[in-house]
Coordinates of N, CA, C and O in Angstrom, one line a residue:
X25 N 60.4 53.7 14.9 CA 58.9 53.9 15.1 C 58.7 55.0 16.1 O 59.4 55.1 17.1
X26 N 57.6 55.7 16.0 CA 57.2 56.7 16.9 C 56.8 56.1 18.2 O 56.3 55.0 18.3
X27 N 57.0 56.9 19.3 CA 56.5 56.5 20.6 C 55.0 56.5 20.8 O 54.5 55.8 21.6
X28 N 54.4 57.4 20.1 CA 52.9 57.6 20.2 C 52.3 57.8 18.8 O 52.9 58.6 18.0
X29 N 51.2 57.2 18.5 CA 50.5 57.4 17.2 C 49.2 58.1 17.5 O 48.5 57.7 18.5
X30 N 48.9 59.1 16.7 CA 47.6 59.8 16.9 C 46.6 59.3 15.9 O 47.0 59.2 14.7
X31 N 45.3 59.1 16.3 CA 44.3 58.8 15.2 C 44.2 59.9 14.3 O 44.1 61.1 14.7
X32 N 44.1 59.7 13.0 CA 44.1 60.7 12.0 C 43.0 60.4 11.0 O 42.8 59.3 10.6
X33 N 42.3 61.5 10.5 CA 41.3 61.3 9.4 C 41.7 62.3 8.4 O 41.8 63.5 8.7
X34 N 41.8 61.9 7.2 CA 42.1 62.8 6.1 C 40.8 63.2 5.4 O 39.9 62.4 5.1
X35 N 40.7 64.6 5.1 CA 39.5 65.1 4.5 C 39.9 66.0 3.3 O 40.9 66.6 3.3
X36 N 39.0 66.0 2.3 CA 39.2 67.0 1.2 C 38.6 68.3 1.6 O 38.1 68.5 2.7
X37 N 38.7 69.3 0.7 CA 38.2 70.7 0.9 C 36.7 70.7 1.3 O 36.3 71.6 1.9
X38 N 35.9 69.7 0.8 CA 34.5 69.7 1.1 C 34.1 68.9 2.4 O 33.0 68.7 2.7
X39 N 35.2 68.4 3.1 CA 34.9 67.6 4.3 C 34.7 66.2 4.1 O 34.3 65.4 5.0
X40 N 34.8 65.7 2.9 CA 34.6 64.2 2.6 C 35.9 63.5 3.1 O 37.0 63.9 2.8
X41 N 35.7 62.3 3.7 CA 36.8 61.5 4.1 C 37.6 61.0 2.9 O 37.0 60.5 2.0
X42 N 38.9 61.1 3.0 CA 39.8 60.6 1.9 C 40.4 59.3 2.5 O 41.0 59.3 3.5
X43 N 40.3 58.2 1.7 CA 40.9 56.9 2.1 C 42.1 56.7 1.3 O 42.0 56.3 0.1
X44 N 43.3 56.8 1.9 CA 44.5 56.6 1.2 C 44.7 55.1 0.9 O 44.2 54.2 1.6
X45 N 45.3 54.8 -0.2 CA 45.6 53.4 -0.6 C 47.1 53.2 -0.6 O 47.8 54.0 -1.0
X46 N 47.5 52.0 -0.2 CA 48.9 51.7 -0.2 C 49.1 50.2 -0.3 O 48.1 49.4 -0.4
X47 N 50.3 49.7 -0.3 CA 50.6 48.3 -0.4 C 50.8 47.8 1.0 O 51.4 48.5 1.9
X48 N 50.3 46.6 1.3 CA 50.5 46.0 2.6 C 51.9 45.8 3.0 O 52.3 45.8 4.2
X49 N 52.8 45.7 2.1 CA 54.2 45.5 2.4 C 54.9 46.8 2.9 O 56.0 46.7 3.5
X50 N 54.3 47.9 2.9 CA 54.9 49.2 3.4 C 54.2 49.6 4.7 O 54.5 50.7 5.2
X51 N 53.2 48.8 5.2 CA 52.6 49.1 6.5 C 53.1 48.2 7.5 O 53.1 47.0 7.4
X52 N 53.6 48.8 8.7 CA 54.3 48.0 9.7 C 53.5 48.0 11.0 O 52.8 49.0 11.3
X53 N 53.5 46.9 11.7 CA 52.8 46.8 13.0 C 53.8 47.1 14.1 O 55.0 47.3 13.9
X54 N 53.3 47.2 15.3 CA 54.1 47.5 16.5 C 55.2 46.5 16.8 O 56.2 46.8 17.4
X55 N 55.0 45.3 16.4 CA 56.0 44.2 16.6 C 56.9 44.1 15.4 O 57.6 43.0 15.2
X56 N 57.0 45.1 14.6 CA 58.0 45.2 13.5 C 57.8 44.2 12.3 O 58.7 43.8 11.7
X57 N 56.5 43.8 12.1 CA 56.2 42.9 11.0 C 55.4 43.8 10.0 O 54.6 44.6 10.4
X58 N 55.6 43.5 8.7 CA 54.8 44.2 7.7 C 53.4 43.5 7.6 O 53.3 42.4 7.9
X59 N 52.4 44.3 7.1 CA 51.1 43.7 7.1 C 50.9 42.6 6.1 O 50.1 41.7 6.3
X60 N 51.7 42.5 5.1 CA 51.7 41.4 4.2 C 52.0 40.1 4.9 O 51.4 39.1 4.7
X61 N 53.0 40.2 5.8 CA 53.4 39.0 6.6 C 52.3 38.6 7.5 O 52.0 37.4 7.7
X62 N 51.7 39.6 8.2 CA 50.7 39.4 9.1 C 49.5 38.7 8.5 O 48.9 37.7 8.9
X63 N 49.1 39.3 7.3 CA 47.9 38.7 6.6 C 48.1 37.3 6.1 O 47.2 36.5 6.2
X64 N 49.3 37.0 5.7 CA 49.6 35.6 5.2 C 49.5 34.6 6.4 O 49.1 33.5 6.2
X65 N 49.8 35.1 7.6 CA 49.8 34.2 8.8 C 48.3 34.0 9.3 O 48.0 33.1 10.0
X66 N 47.4 34.9 8.9 CA 46.1 34.9 9.4 C 45.1 34.3 8.4 O 44.0 33.9 8.8
X67 N 45.4 34.2 7.1 CA 44.5 33.7 6.2 C 44.3 32.2 6.2 O 45.3 31.5 6.3
X68 N 43.1 31.8 6.3 CA 42.8 30.4 6.3 C 41.3 30.2 6.4 O 40.7 30.6 7.4
X69 N 40.7 29.5 5.4 CA 39.3 29.2 5.4 C 39.1 27.9 4.8 O 39.6 27.6 3.7
X70 N 38.4 27.0 5.5 CA 38.0 25.7 5.0 C 36.5 25.6 5.0 O 35.9 25.9 6.0
X71 N 35.9 25.3 3.9 CA 34.5 25.1 3.7 C 34.3 23.6 3.4 O 34.9 23.1 2.5
X72 N 33.5 22.9 4.2 CA 33.4 21.5 4.1 C 31.9 21.0 4.2 O 31.2 21.6 5.0
X73 N 31.5 20.0 3.5 CA 30.2 19.5 3.6 C 30.2 18.2 4.5 O 29.2 17.6 4.8
X74 N 31.4 17.9 5.0 CA 31.5 16.8 6.0 C 32.1 17.4 7.3 O 32.5 18.5 7.4
X75 N 32.2 16.5 8.3 CA 32.8 17.0 9.6 C 34.3 16.8 9.6 O 34.8 15.9 8.9
X76 N 35.0 17.6 10.3 CA 36.4 17.5 10.5 C 36.6 17.5 12.0 O 36.3 18.5 12.7
X77 N 37.1 16.4 12.6 CA 37.3 16.4 14.0 C 38.2 17.6 14.5 O 39.1 18.0 13.8
X78 N 37.8 18.1 15.7 CA 38.5 19.2 16.2 C 40.0 19.0 16.3 O 40.8 19.9 16.0
X79 N 40.5 17.8 16.7 CA 41.9 17.5 16.8 C 42.6 17.6 15.4 O 43.9 17.7 15.4
X80 N 41.9 17.5 14.3 CA 42.6 17.6 13.0 C 42.5 19.0 12.4 O 43.0 19.3 11.3
X81 N 41.9 20.0 13.1 CA 41.8 21.3 12.6 C 43.0 22.1 13.0 O 43.6 21.9 14.0
X82 N 43.4 23.1 12.1 CA 44.6 23.9 12.4 C 44.2 25.2 13.1 O 43.1 25.8 12.9
X83 N 45.0 25.6 14.0 CA 44.8 26.9 14.8 C 44.8 28.0 13.8 O 45.6 28.1 12.8
X84 N 44.0 29.0 14.0 CA 43.9 30.2 13.2 C 43.2 30.1 11.9 O 43.1 31.0 11.1
X85 N 42.6 28.9 11.6 CA 41.9 28.7 10.4 C 40.4 28.7 10.7 O 40.0 28.2 11.7
X86 N 39.6 29.4 9.8 CA 38.2 29.5 10.0 C 37.5 28.3 9.3 O 37.9 28.1 8.1
X87 N 36.7 27.6 9.9 CA 36.0 26.4 9.3 C 34.5 26.7 9.2 O 33.9 27.2 10.1
X88 N 34.0 26.5 8.0 CA 32.5 26.6 7.7 C 32.0 25.3 7.2 O 32.6 24.7 6.3
X89 N 31.0 24.8 7.8 CA 30.4 23.5 7.5 C 29.0 23.7 6.8 O 28.2 24.4 7.4
X90 N 28.9 23.1 5.7 CA 27.6 23.1 5.0 C 26.7 22.1 5.6 O 27.1 20.9 5.7
X91 N 25.5 22.5 6.0 CA 24.6 21.5 6.6 C 24.0 20.6 5.5 O 23.8 21.0 4.4
X92 N 23.9 19.4 5.9 CA 23.4 18.3 5.0 C 22.6 17.3 5.8 O 22.4 17.6 7.0
X93 N 22.3 16.2 5.2 CA 21.6 15.2 6.0 C 22.4 14.7 7.2 O 21.9 14.3 8.2
X94 N 23.7 14.7 7.0 CA 24.6 14.2 8.1 C 25.2 15.4 8.9 O 26.3 15.4 9.2
X95 N 24.4 16.4 9.1 CA 24.9 17.6 9.8 C 25.2 17.2 11.3 O 24.7 16.2 11.8
X96 N 25.9 18.1 11.9 CA 26.3 17.9 13.3 C 25.1 17.9 14.2 O 24.1 18.6 13.9
X97 N 25.2 17.3 15.4 CA 24.2 17.4 16.4 C 24.0 18.8 16.8 O 24.9 19.6 16.9
X98 N 22.7 19.2 17.1 CA 22.4 20.6 17.4 C 23.2 21.1 18.6 O 23.6 22.3 18.6
X99 N 23.5 20.3 19.6 CA 24.2 20.8 20.8 C 25.7 21.1 20.5 O 26.4 21.7 21.2
X100 N 26.2 20.6 19.4 CA 27.6 20.8 19.0 C 27.8 22.0 18.0 O 28.9 22.2 17.6
X101 N 26.7 22.7 17.7 CA 26.8 23.8 16.7 C 26.7 25.1 17.5 O 25.8 25.3 18.2
X102 N 27.7 25.9 17.3 CA 27.7 27.3 17.9 C 27.4 28.3 16.8 O 28.0 28.2 15.8
X103 N 26.6 29.3 17.2 CA 26.3 30.3 16.2 C 26.5 31.7 16.9 O 26.3 31.8 18.1
X104 N 27.0 32.6 16.2 CA 27.2 34.0 16.8 C 26.9 35.0 15.8 O 27.1 34.8 14.6
X105 N 26.4 36.1 16.2 CA 26.1 37.3 15.4 C 27.4 38.0 15.1 O 28.3 38.1 16.0
X106 N 27.6 38.7 14.0 CA 28.8 39.5 13.7 C 28.9 40.6 14.8 O 30.0 41.1 15.1
X107 N 27.8 41.0 15.4 CA 27.8 42.0 16.4 C 28.5 41.6 17.7 O 29.1 42.4 18.4
X108 N 28.6 40.3 18.0 CA 29.3 39.9 19.2 C 30.6 39.2 18.8 O 31.4 38.9 19.7
X109 N 30.9 39.0 17.6 CA 32.2 38.4 17.2 C 32.1 36.9 17.0 O 31.1 36.3 17.3
X110 N 33.3 36.4 16.6 CA 33.4 34.9 16.4 C 34.5 34.4 17.3 O 35.4 35.1 17.5
X111 N 34.4 33.1 17.6 CA 35.5 32.5 18.3 C 36.1 31.4 17.5 O 35.4 30.6 16.9
X112 N 37.4 31.4 17.5 CA 38.1 30.4 16.7 C 38.2 29.1 17.6 O 38.4 29.2 18.8
X113 N 38.0 28.0 16.9 CA 38.0 26.7 17.6 C 39.4 26.1 17.6 O 40.1 26.1 16.6

């Protein structure tokens, strides 16, 4: 791996940005893992209409709860705008 990587933008003859496409298995991270491996370790989404106790939730998994008559108490619900990011529980 190179000691330094430079940010690069590819453009065609008219100045339009060109977005190359590749396979995740041929893109490597600084810690020598391919992106396919990284993505598999990050993917996790649970959508539930019931509650799941925090102690039973898995690290790195995103949980979305559908509000219903038995929704969580208002003080236990956190909301965030995409502009400020999200926090994993």
